[in-house]
PDB file of C-alpha atoms in Angstrom:
ATOM      1  CA  MET A   1       0.020   0.028   0.031  1.00  0.00           C
ATOM      2  CA  THR A   2       1.714   3.090  -1.082  1.00  0.00           C
ATOM      3  CA  ASP A   3      -0.618   5.780  -1.926  1.00  0.00           C
ATOM      4  CA  ALA A   4      -4.168   5.484  -0.463  1.00  0.00           C
ATOM      5  CA  ARG A   5      -4.885   9.357  -0.169  1.00  0.00           C
ATOM      6  CA  GLY A   6      -8.485   9.723   0.150  1.00  0.00           C
ATOM      7  CA  SER A   7      -9.247   6.088  -0.487  1.00  0.00           C
ATOM      8  CA  ALA A   8     -12.009   6.016   2.229  1.00  0.00           C
ATOM      9  CA  GLY A   9     -14.263   8.633   3.433  1.00  0.00           C
ATOM     10  CA  ARG A  10     -14.347   9.662   7.018  1.00  0.00           C
ATOM     11  CA  ASN A  11     -18.209  10.155   7.180  1.00  0.00           C
ATOM     12  CA  GLY A  12     -19.504   6.539   7.283  1.00  0.00           C
ATOM     13  CA  GLU A  13     -22.297   6.086   4.656  1.00  0.00           C
ATOM     14  CA  THR A  14     -21.673   6.102   1.023  1.00  0.00           C
ATOM     15  CA  ASN A  15     -25.130   5.343  -0.320  1.00  0.00           C
ATOM     16  CA  ALA A  16     -24.627   7.137  -3.734  1.00  0.00           C
ATOM     17  CA  ARG A  17     -24.240   5.205  -6.871  1.00  0.00           C
ATOM     18  CA  HIS A  18     -20.511   4.423  -7.524  1.00  0.00           C
ATOM     19  CA  THR A  19     -18.636   6.038 -10.419  1.00  0.00           C
ATOM     20  CA  PRO A  20     -17.672   3.416 -13.221  1.00  0.00           C
ATOM     21  CA  GLY A  21     -14.330   1.980 -12.317  1.00  0.00           C
ATOM     22  CA  THR A  22     -14.710   2.549  -8.509  1.00  0.00           C
ATOM     23  CA  PRO A  23     -14.154  -0.481  -6.348  1.00  0.00           C
ATOM     24  CA  CYS A  24     -17.787  -0.963  -4.974  1.00  0.00           C
ATOM     25  CA  TRP A  25     -17.783  -4.362  -3.290  1.00  0.00           C
ATOM     26  CA  VAL A  26     -15.513  -7.243  -2.060  1.00  0.00           C
ATOM     27  CA  SER A  27     -16.651 -10.788  -1.959  1.00  0.00           C
ATOM     28  CA  LEU A  28     -15.125 -14.006  -0.716  1.00  0.00           C
ATOM     29  CA  MET A  29     -15.861 -17.546  -1.907  1.00  0.00           C
ATOM     30  CA  VAL A  30     -15.148 -20.203   0.759  1.00  0.00           C
ATOM     31  CA  HIS A  31     -15.732 -24.011   1.572  1.00  0.00           C
ATOM     32  CA  GLY A  32     -17.143 -23.484   5.028  1.00  0.00           C
ATOM     33  CA  PRO A  33     -19.291 -20.361   5.129  1.00  0.00           C
ATOM     34  CA  ALA A  34     -20.528 -20.936   8.635  1.00  0.00           C
ATOM     35  CA  ALA A  35     -17.088 -21.009  10.249  1.00  0.00           C
ATOM     36  CA  THR A  36     -16.068 -17.977   7.960  1.00  0.00           C
ATOM     37  CA  HIS A  37     -19.083 -16.049   9.198  1.00  0.00           C
ATOM     38  CA  GLU A  38     -17.964 -16.784  12.742  1.00  0.00           C
ATOM     39  CA  PHE A  39     -14.366 -15.708  12.240  1.00  0.00           C
ATOM     40  CA  TYR A  40     -15.079 -12.390  10.533  1.00  0.00           C
ATOM     41  CA  GLY A  41     -18.115 -11.562  12.673  1.00  0.00           C
ATOM     42  CA  ALA A  42     -15.783 -11.905  15.675  1.00  0.00           C
ATOM     43  CA  LEU A  43     -12.884  -9.959  14.013  1.00  0.00           C
ATOM     44  CA  PHE A  44     -14.954  -7.143  12.451  1.00  0.00           C
ATOM     45  CA  GLY A  45     -18.240  -7.326  14.152  1.00  0.00           C
ATOM     46  CA  TRP A  46     -20.154  -8.272  11.041  1.00  0.00           C
ATOM     47  CA  GLU A  47     -23.547  -9.710  11.022  1.00  0.00           C
ATOM     48  CA  PHE A  48     -24.818 -11.856   8.140  1.00  0.00           C
ATOM     49  CA  GLN A  49     -27.991 -11.568   5.820  1.00  0.00           C
ATOM     50  CA  PRO A  50     -28.726 -14.225   3.148  1.00  0.00           C
ATOM     51  CA  GLY A  51     -28.930 -13.304  -0.622  1.00  0.00           C
ATOM     52  CA  PRO A  52     -29.160 -13.043  -3.378  1.00  0.00           C
ATOM     53  CA  GLN A  53     -30.441 -16.500  -4.170  1.00  0.00           C
ATOM     54  CA  GLN A  54     -29.186 -16.517  -7.684  1.00  0.00           C
ATOM     55  CA  LEU A  55     -25.620 -16.744  -6.301  1.00  0.00           C
ATOM     56  CA  GLY A  56     -26.299 -19.934  -4.559  1.00  0.00           C
ATOM     57  CA  PRO A  57     -25.440 -20.061  -0.768  1.00  0.00           C
ATOM     58  CA  TYR A  58     -24.300 -16.386  -0.211  1.00  0.00           C
ATOM     59  CA  ALA A  59     -24.548 -13.819   2.414  1.00  0.00           C
ATOM     60  CA  ARG A  60     -23.926 -10.136   2.741  1.00  0.00           C
ATOM     61  CA  ALA A  61     -21.988  -9.029   5.680  1.00  0.00           C
ATOM     62  CA  LEU A  62     -23.516  -6.084   7.610  1.00  0.00           C
ATOM     63  CA  LEU A  63     -22.035  -3.577   9.942  1.00  0.00           C
ATOM     64  CA  ASP A  64     -24.527  -1.673  12.056  1.00  0.00           C
ATOM     65  CA  GLY A  65     -27.186  -2.917   9.474  1.00  0.00           C
ATOM     66  CA  ARG A  66     -25.249  -1.570   6.564  1.00  0.00           C
ATOM     67  CA  GLU A  67     -23.704  -3.713   3.846  1.00  0.00           C
ATOM     68  CA  VAL A  68     -19.933  -4.243   3.550  1.00  0.00           C
ATOM     69  CA  ALA A  69     -18.951  -7.269   1.917  1.00  0.00           C
ATOM     70  CA  GLY A  70     -20.310 -10.741   0.823  1.00  0.00           C
ATOM     71  CA  ILE A  71     -19.297 -14.341   1.528  1.00  0.00           C
ATOM     72  CA  GLY A  72     -20.356 -17.199  -0.618  1.00  0.00           C
ATOM     73  CA  GLN A  73     -19.850 -21.013  -0.862  1.00  0.00           C
ATOM     74  CA  LEU A  74     -17.653 -22.615  -3.408  1.00  0.00           C
ATOM     75  CA  PRO A  75     -19.040 -25.896  -4.791  1.00  0.00           C
ATOM     76  CA  PRO A  76     -17.148 -28.859  -3.248  1.00  0.00           C
ATOM     77  CA  ASP A  77     -15.581 -29.882  -6.476  1.00  0.00           C
ATOM     78  CA  ARG A  78     -14.101 -26.460  -7.179  1.00  0.00           C
ATOM     79  CA  GLN A  79     -10.410 -26.239  -6.031  1.00  0.00           C
ATOM     80  CA  LEU A  80     -10.025 -22.428  -6.585  1.00  0.00           C
ATOM     81  CA  PRO A  81      -7.582 -20.256  -4.294  1.00  0.00           C
ATOM     82  CA  ILE A  82      -9.721 -18.732  -1.409  1.00  0.00           C
ATOM     83  CA  ALA A  83      -9.216 -15.026  -1.988  1.00  0.00           C
ATOM     84  CA  TRP A  84     -11.154 -11.798  -1.506  1.00  0.00           C
ATOM     85  CA  THR A  85     -12.179 -10.426  -4.790  1.00  0.00           C
ATOM     86  CA  PRO A  86     -12.675  -6.753  -5.445  1.00  0.00           C
ATOM     87  CA  TYR A  87     -15.664  -5.675  -7.830  1.00  0.00           C
ATOM     88  CA  PHE A  88     -15.364  -2.530  -9.906  1.00  0.00           C
ATOM     89  CA  ALA A  89     -18.598  -0.567 -10.726  1.00  0.00           C
ATOM     90  CA  SER A  90     -19.623  -0.678 -14.420  1.00  0.00           C
ATOM     91  CA  ALA A  91     -22.582   1.078 -16.153  1.00  0.00           C
ATOM     92  CA  ASP A  92     -22.825  -1.810 -18.722  1.00  0.00           C
ATOM     93  CA  VAL A  93     -21.232  -5.094 -17.569  1.00  0.00           C
ATOM     94  CA  ASN A  94     -21.760  -6.682 -20.891  1.00  0.00           C
ATOM     95  CA  ARG A  95     -19.557  -3.977 -22.623  1.00  0.00           C
ATOM     96  CA  THR A  96     -16.920  -3.997 -19.839  1.00  0.00           C
ATOM     97  CA  ALA A  97     -16.740  -7.933 -20.237  1.00  0.00           C
ATOM     98  CA  GLU A  98     -16.190  -7.389 -23.950  1.00  0.00           C
ATOM     99  CA  THR A  99     -13.392  -4.840 -23.201  1.00  0.00           C
ATOM    100  CA  VAL A 100     -11.736  -7.247 -20.744  1.00  0.00           C
ATOM    101  CA  ARG A 101     -11.592  -9.847 -23.577  1.00  0.00           C
ATOM    102  CA  SER A 102     -10.346  -7.436 -26.134  1.00  0.00           C
ATOM    103  CA  CYS A 103      -7.584  -6.218 -23.942  1.00  0.00           C
ATOM    104  CA  GLY A 104      -6.166  -9.807 -23.173  1.00  0.00           C
ATOM    105  CA  GLY A 105      -8.050 -10.609 -20.090  1.00  0.00           C
ATOM    106  CA  THR A 106     -10.427 -13.440 -19.667  1.00  0.00           C
ATOM    107  CA  VAL A 107     -14.050 -13.664 -18.350  1.00  0.00           C
ATOM    108  CA  GLY A 108     -14.599 -16.873 -16.332  1.00  0.00           C
ATOM    109  CA  VAL A 109     -18.110 -16.109 -14.882  1.00  0.00           C
ATOM    110  CA  GLY A 110     -21.081 -14.276 -16.517  1.00  0.00           C
ATOM    111  CA  PRO A 111     -22.150 -11.721 -17.339  1.00  0.00           C
ATOM    112  CA  LEU A 112     -25.277 -12.894 -15.376  1.00  0.00           C
ATOM    113  CA  ASP A 113     -28.093 -11.504 -13.348  1.00  0.00           C
ATOM    114  CA  ALA A 114     -28.024 -11.551  -9.455  1.00  0.00           C
ATOM    115  CA  GLY A 115     -31.781 -11.231  -9.200  1.00  0.00           C
ATOM    116  CA  GLU A 116     -32.846  -7.576  -8.550  1.00  0.00           C
ATOM    117  CA  ALA A 117     -29.536  -6.901  -6.967  1.00  0.00           C
ATOM    118  CA  GLY A 118     -27.717  -6.162 -10.195  1.00  0.00           C
ATOM    119  CA  ARG A 119     -25.516  -7.793 -12.900  1.00  0.00           C
ATOM    120  CA  LEU A 120     -22.054  -9.223 -12.509  1.00  0.00           C
ATOM    121  CA  ALA A 121     -19.145 -10.905 -14.286  1.00  0.00           C
ATOM    122  CA  ILE A 122     -15.966 -12.249 -12.896  1.00  0.00           C
ATOM    123  CA  GLY A 123     -12.706 -11.805 -15.002  1.00  0.00           C
ATOM    124  CA  SER A 124      -8.973 -11.907 -14.869  1.00  0.00           C
ATOM    125  CA  ASP A 125      -6.428  -9.561 -16.028  1.00  0.00           C
ATOM    126  CA  PRO A 126      -3.507 -10.630 -18.623  1.00  0.00           C
ATOM    127  CA  ALA A 127      -1.284 -11.786 -15.924  1.00  0.00           C
ATOM    128  CA  GLY A 128      -4.062 -13.883 -14.139  1.00  0.00           C
ATOM    129  CA  ALA A 129      -5.408 -11.637 -11.204  1.00  0.00           C
ATOM    130  CA  VAL A 130      -9.130 -12.176 -10.753  1.00  0.00           C
ATOM    131  CA  PHE A 131     -11.602  -9.205 -10.300  1.00  0.00           C
ATOM    132  CA  GLY A 132     -15.236  -8.658 -10.406  1.00  0.00           C
ATOM    133  CA  ILE A 133     -17.455  -6.196 -12.262  1.00  0.00           C
ATOM    134  CA  TRP A 134     -20.718  -5.024 -10.814  1.00  0.00           C
ATOM    135  CA  GLN A 135     -23.597  -3.284 -12.693  1.00  0.00           C
ATOM    136  CA  ALA A 136     -25.732  -2.014  -9.762  1.00  0.00           C
ATOM    137  CA  ALA A 137     -29.534  -2.241  -9.690  1.00  0.00           C
ATOM    138  CA  ALA A 138     -31.093  -2.480  -6.145  1.00  0.00           C
ATOM    139  CA  HIS A 139     -27.653  -3.330  -4.525  1.00  0.00           C
ATOM    140  CA  LEU A 140     -25.347  -0.248  -4.964  1.00  0.00           C
ATOM    141  CA  GLY A 141     -22.374  -1.946  -3.327  1.00  0.00           C
ATOM    142  CA  THR A 142     -20.543  -1.177   0.012  1.00  0.00           C
ATOM    143  CA  ALA A 143     -22.746   1.111   1.957  1.00  0.00           C
ATOM    144  CA  VAL A 144     -20.217   2.351   4.453  1.00  0.00           C
ATOM    145  CA  THR A 145     -16.540   3.175   4.529  1.00  0.00           C
ATOM    146  CA  GLY A 146     -14.098   4.964   6.797  1.00  0.00           C
ATOM    147  CA  VAL A 147     -14.876   3.058   9.984  1.00  0.00           C
ATOM    148  CA  PRO A 148     -13.374  -0.187  11.477  1.00  0.00           C
ATOM    149  CA  GLY A 149     -14.648  -3.229   9.782  1.00  0.00           C
ATOM    150  CA  THR A 150     -14.942  -1.766   6.331  1.00  0.00           C
ATOM    151  CA  PRO A 151     -12.841  -2.039   3.100  1.00  0.00           C
ATOM    152  CA  ALA A 152     -10.345   0.766   2.947  1.00  0.00           C
ATOM    153  CA  TRP A 153      -8.145  -0.016  -0.214  1.00  0.00           C
ATOM    154  CA  ASN A 154      -7.692  -2.630  -2.853  1.00  0.00           C
ATOM    155  CA  GLU A 155      -4.283  -3.252  -4.096  1.00  0.00           C
ATOM    156  CA  LEU A 156      -2.986  -5.500  -6.946  1.00  0.00           C
ATOM    157  CA  LEU A 157       0.096  -7.429  -6.295  1.00  0.00           C
ATOM    158  CA  THR A 158       1.690  -8.546  -9.697  1.00  0.00           C
ATOM    159  CA  PHE A 159       4.993  -9.017 -11.609  1.00  0.00           C
ATOM    160  CA  GLU A 160       5.320  -5.711 -12.966  1.00  0.00           C
ATOM    161  CA  THR A 161       2.941  -2.522 -13.428  1.00  0.00           C
ATOM    162  CA  ALA A 162       3.540  -1.341 -16.910  1.00  0.00           C
ATOM    163  CA  SER A 163       1.474  -3.603 -19.028  1.00  0.00           C
ATOM    164  CA  VAL A 164      -1.187  -4.502 -16.565  1.00  0.00           C
ATOM    165  CA  ALA A 165      -1.845  -0.860 -15.463  1.00  0.00           C
ATOM    166  CA  LYS A 166      -2.556  -0.159 -19.106  1.00  0.00           C
ATOM    167  CA  PHE A 167      -5.138  -3.030 -19.116  1.00  0.00           C
ATOM    168  CA  TYR A 168      -6.953  -1.621 -16.137  1.00  0.00           C
ATOM    169  CA  GLU A 169      -6.601   1.930 -17.682  1.00  0.00           C
ATOM    170  CA  THR A 170      -8.473   0.747 -20.925  1.00  0.00           C
ATOM    171  CA  VAL A 171     -11.064  -1.290 -19.150  1.00  0.00           C
ATOM    172  CA  PHE A 172     -12.187   0.967 -16.319  1.00  0.00           C
ATOM    173  CA  GLY A 173     -10.899   4.428 -17.475  1.00  0.00           C
ATOM    174  CA  PHE A 174      -8.382   4.903 -14.717  1.00  0.00           C
ATOM    175  CA  GLU A 175      -5.860   7.764 -14.696  1.00  0.00           C
ATOM    176  CA  LEU A 176      -2.613   6.129 -13.905  1.00  0.00           C
ATOM    177  CA  VAL A 177      -0.094   7.759 -11.513  1.00  0.00           C
ATOM    178  CA  PRO A 178       3.206   6.029 -11.380  1.00  0.00           C
ATOM    179  CA  GLU A 179       5.339   6.385  -8.231  1.00  0.00           C
ATOM    180  CA  VAL A 180       8.407   8.380  -8.896  1.00  0.00           C
ATOM    181  CA  SER A 181      11.032   6.068  -7.468  1.00  0.00           C
ATOM    182  CA  ALA A 182      13.909   3.907  -8.847  1.00  0.00           C
ATOM    183  CA  ASP A 183      13.433   1.146  -6.379  1.00  0.00           C
ATOM    184  CA  LEU A 184       9.491   0.986  -6.257  1.00  0.00           C
ATOM    185  CA  ASP A 185       7.386  -0.161  -9.034  1.00  0.00           C
ATOM    186  CA  TYR A 186       3.945   1.144  -7.983  1.00  0.00           C
ATOM    187  CA  VAL A 187       1.050   2.869  -9.934  1.00  0.00           C
ATOM    188  CA  THR A 188      -2.051   4.442  -8.237  1.00  0.00           C
ATOM    189  CA  LEU A 189      -5.355   4.250 -10.067  1.00  0.00           C
ATOM    190  CA  CYS A 190      -7.303   7.421  -9.954  1.00  0.00           C
ATOM    191  CA  LEU A 191     -10.820   8.449 -11.112  1.00  0.00           C
ATOM    192  CA  ASP A 192     -11.397  12.132 -11.413  1.00  0.00           C
ATOM    193  CA  GLY A 193      -8.090  12.790  -9.779  1.00  0.00           C
ATOM    194  CA  ARG A 194      -9.214  10.697  -6.611  1.00  0.00           C
ATOM    195  CA  PRO A 195      -6.979   7.546  -5.726  1.00  0.00           C
ATOM    196  CA  VAL A 196      -9.193   4.473  -5.699  1.00  0.00           C
ATOM    197  CA  ALA A 197      -6.765   1.657  -6.050  1.00  0.00           C
ATOM    198  CA  GLY A 198      -3.221   0.591  -6.562  1.00  0.00           C
ATOM    199  CA  ILE A 199      -0.835  -1.734  -8.550  1.00  0.00           C
ATOM    200  CA  HIS A 200       2.301  -2.953  -6.908  1.00  0.00           C
ATOM    201  CA  GLY A 201       4.909  -4.693  -9.002  1.00  0.00           C
ATOM    202  CA  VAL A 202       6.800  -7.002  -6.809  1.00  0.00           C
ATOM    203  CA  GLY A 203       8.498  -9.345  -9.285  1.00  0.00           C
ATOM    204  CA  HIS A 204       9.634 -12.683  -8.012  1.00  0.00           C
ATOM    205  CA  ALA A 205       8.582 -11.689  -4.402  1.00  0.00           C
ATOM    206  CA  LEU A 206       4.882 -12.854  -5.496  1.00  0.00           C
ATOM    207  CA  PRO A 207       3.914 -15.856  -3.504  1.00  0.00           C
ATOM    208  CA  ARG A 208       4.357 -18.851  -5.746  1.00  0.00           C
ATOM    209  CA  ASP A 209       1.114 -20.630  -4.895  1.00  0.00           C
ATOM    210  CA  ARG A 210      -0.751 -17.434  -5.538  1.00  0.00           C
ATOM    211  CA  GLY A 211       0.634 -15.540  -8.501  1.00  0.00           C
ATOM    212  CA  PRO A 212      -0.786 -11.985  -9.385  1.00  0.00           C
ATOM    213  CA  HIS A 213      -3.748 -11.249  -6.985  1.00  0.00           C
ATOM    214  CA  TRP A 214      -5.724  -8.431  -5.571  1.00  0.00           C
ATOM    215  CA  ILE A 215      -5.555  -7.883  -1.761  1.00  0.00           C
ATOM    216  CA  THR A 216      -8.211  -5.835   0.266  1.00  0.00           C
ATOM    217  CA  TYR A 217      -7.289  -3.736   3.198  1.00  0.00           C
ATOM    218  CA  PHE A 218      -9.894  -3.547   6.003  1.00  0.00           C
ATOM    219  CA  GLU A 219      -9.782  -0.713   8.449  1.00  0.00           C
ATOM    220  CA  VAL A 220      -9.266  -1.461  12.181  1.00  0.00           C
ATOM    221  CA  ALA A 221      -9.115   0.732  15.190  1.00  0.00           C
ATOM    222  CA  ASP A 222      -6.126  -1.036  16.849  1.00  0.00           C
ATOM    223  CA  ALA A 223      -3.719  -3.254  14.632  1.00  0.00           C
ATOM    224  CA  GLU A 224      -2.111  -4.973  17.437  1.00  0.00           C
ATOM    225  CA  GLU A 225      -5.435  -5.768  19.230  1.00  0.00           C
ATOM    226  CA  SER A 226      -6.902  -7.023  15.970  1.00  0.00           C
ATOM    227  CA  LEU A 227      -3.887  -9.268  15.347  1.00  0.00           C
ATOM    228  CA  GLU A 228      -4.196 -10.833  18.672  1.00  0.00           C
ATOM    229  CA  ARG A 229      -7.866 -11.393  18.133  1.00  0.00           C
ATOM    230  CA  LEU A 230      -7.348 -12.900  14.613  1.00  0.00           C
ATOM    231  CA  ALA A 231      -4.723 -15.434  15.962  1.00  0.00           C
ATOM    232  CA  ASP A 232      -7.056 -16.414  18.782  1.00  0.00           C
ATOM    233  CA  LEU A 233      -9.835 -17.068  16.094  1.00  0.00           C
ATOM    234  CA  GLY A 234      -7.492 -19.189  14.024  1.00  0.00           C
ATOM    235  CA  GLY A 235      -6.328 -16.730  11.391  1.00  0.00           C
ATOM    236  CA  HIS A 236      -2.561 -16.406  10.625  1.00  0.00           C
ATOM    237  CA  VAL A 237      -0.264 -13.414  10.609  1.00  0.00           C
ATOM    238  CA  LEU A 238       1.782 -13.207   7.429  1.00  0.00           C
ATOM    239  CA  GLN A 239       3.488  -9.794   8.010  1.00  0.00           C
ATOM    240  CA  PRO A 240       3.281  -8.275  11.472  1.00  0.00           C
ATOM    241  CA  ALA A 241       2.094  -4.618  11.878  1.00  0.00           C
ATOM    242  CA  ARG A 242       4.380  -2.006  10.291  1.00  0.00           C
ATOM    243  CA  ASN A 243       4.205   1.615  10.176  1.00  0.00           C
ATOM    244  CA  THR A 244       3.699   3.257   6.821  1.00  0.00           C
ATOM    245  CA  VAL A 245       2.738   6.897   5.795  1.00  0.00           C
ATOM    246  CA  HIS A 246      -0.930   5.762   5.966  1.00  0.00           C
ATOM    247  CA  GLY A 247      -0.798   4.058   9.367  1.00  0.00           C
ATOM    248  CA  ARG A 248      -0.064   0.719  10.647  1.00  0.00           C
ATOM    249  CA  VAL A 249      -0.515  -2.225   8.201  1.00  0.00           C
ATOM    250  CA  ALA A 250      -0.423  -5.967   8.658  1.00  0.00           C
ATOM    251  CA  THR A 251      -0.764  -8.739   6.245  1.00  0.00           C
ATOM    252  CA  VAL A 252      -2.751 -11.787   7.496  1.00  0.00           C
ATOM    253  CA  ALA A 253      -4.908 -14.753   6.339  1.00  0.00           C
ATOM    254  CA  ASP A 254      -8.141 -16.221   7.548  1.00  0.00           C
ATOM    255  CA  PRO A 255      -8.512 -19.991   8.555  1.00  0.00           C
ATOM    256  CA  GLU A 256      -9.031 -20.993   4.975  1.00  0.00           C
ATOM    257  CA  GLY A 257      -6.074 -19.084   3.698  1.00  0.00           C
ATOM    258  CA  ALA A 258      -7.704 -15.881   2.266  1.00  0.00           C
ATOM    259  CA  ARG A 259      -5.119 -13.211   2.382  1.00  0.00           C
ATOM    260  CA  PHE A 260      -6.069  -9.631   3.453  1.00  0.00           C
ATOM    261  CA  SER A 261      -4.538  -6.642   5.170  1.00  0.00           C
ATOM    262  CA  LEU A 262      -5.403  -4.686   8.326  1.00  0.00           C
ATOM    263  CA  LEU A 263      -5.284  -0.910   8.303  1.00  0.00           C
ATOM    264  CA  GLN A 264      -5.010   1.235  11.435  1.00  0.00           C
ATOM    265  CA  GLY A 265      -5.141   4.435   9.677  1.00  0.00           C
ATOM    266  CA  ARG A 266      -3.671   7.792  11.020  1.00  0.00           C
ATOM    267  CA  PRO A 267      -6.068   9.993  12.698  1.00  0.00           C
ATOM    268  CA  ALA A 268      -7.102  13.113  10.565  1.00  0.00           C
ATOM    269  CA  GLY A 269      -4.497  15.899  10.782  1.00  0.00           C
ATOM    270  CA  THR A 270      -1.444  14.006  11.858  1.00  0.00           C
ATOM    271  CA  GLY A 271       0.494  14.530   8.682  1.00  0.00           C
ATOM    272  CA  THR A 272       2.238  11.974   6.492  1.00  0.00           C
ATOM    273  CA  GLY A 273       5.632  11.555   7.935  1.00  0.00           C
TER     274      GLY A 273
END
């Protein structure tokens, strides 16, 4: 995580329709949803509500009654990596899916209807990282940000940024802002001048069992306290909390192996030192 300036509002609710290209939802497909609900419920204070039915066994995670994420169940015969998947808003999921294909990506699921909630597709970029596309109807996406237990940032870990950043620029209309550094390969994805996601080229430092993948940062009030709770709940600490210009960040995994990061953000007005 290098440049998350303004990535999450501090005022709570975000009920407006998301600008196309904006990360608007995160979803996790697991083998044991009941245990996963228990884990994230205890870690983030989430409660769960079933639906939409068209997505099979699927539930929306709620924080104080407002939707923040989704957790579904993988078919028993599907041996896919367990991973949080960000969804990017689209005004026309069919057209976006066509653009994904024409730019060298693939579309593995959809486009398909999710009842009255909206329409979705799941694709992967040319390097293989999986992401979702969401055309909202009744369900606009994440309804609250900027408070503990909500998604704060999405970042793509990949081999190198140059070619894959062009892919996302073409598909979603991002403005690319490369980091000016000889030893850091990082591009911030912006919409209307506002940072919304990042791409970090890490070369051979990518986990061999994962390859390129998106990772979601969830906001927490206290990184150390959250790490202790996570370990007690059966999660794993992959990288202990460390200081960054945006606050304290730790990389972790849930009991089924889904990787994500915890972000204890800096209080407003504390600077960026």
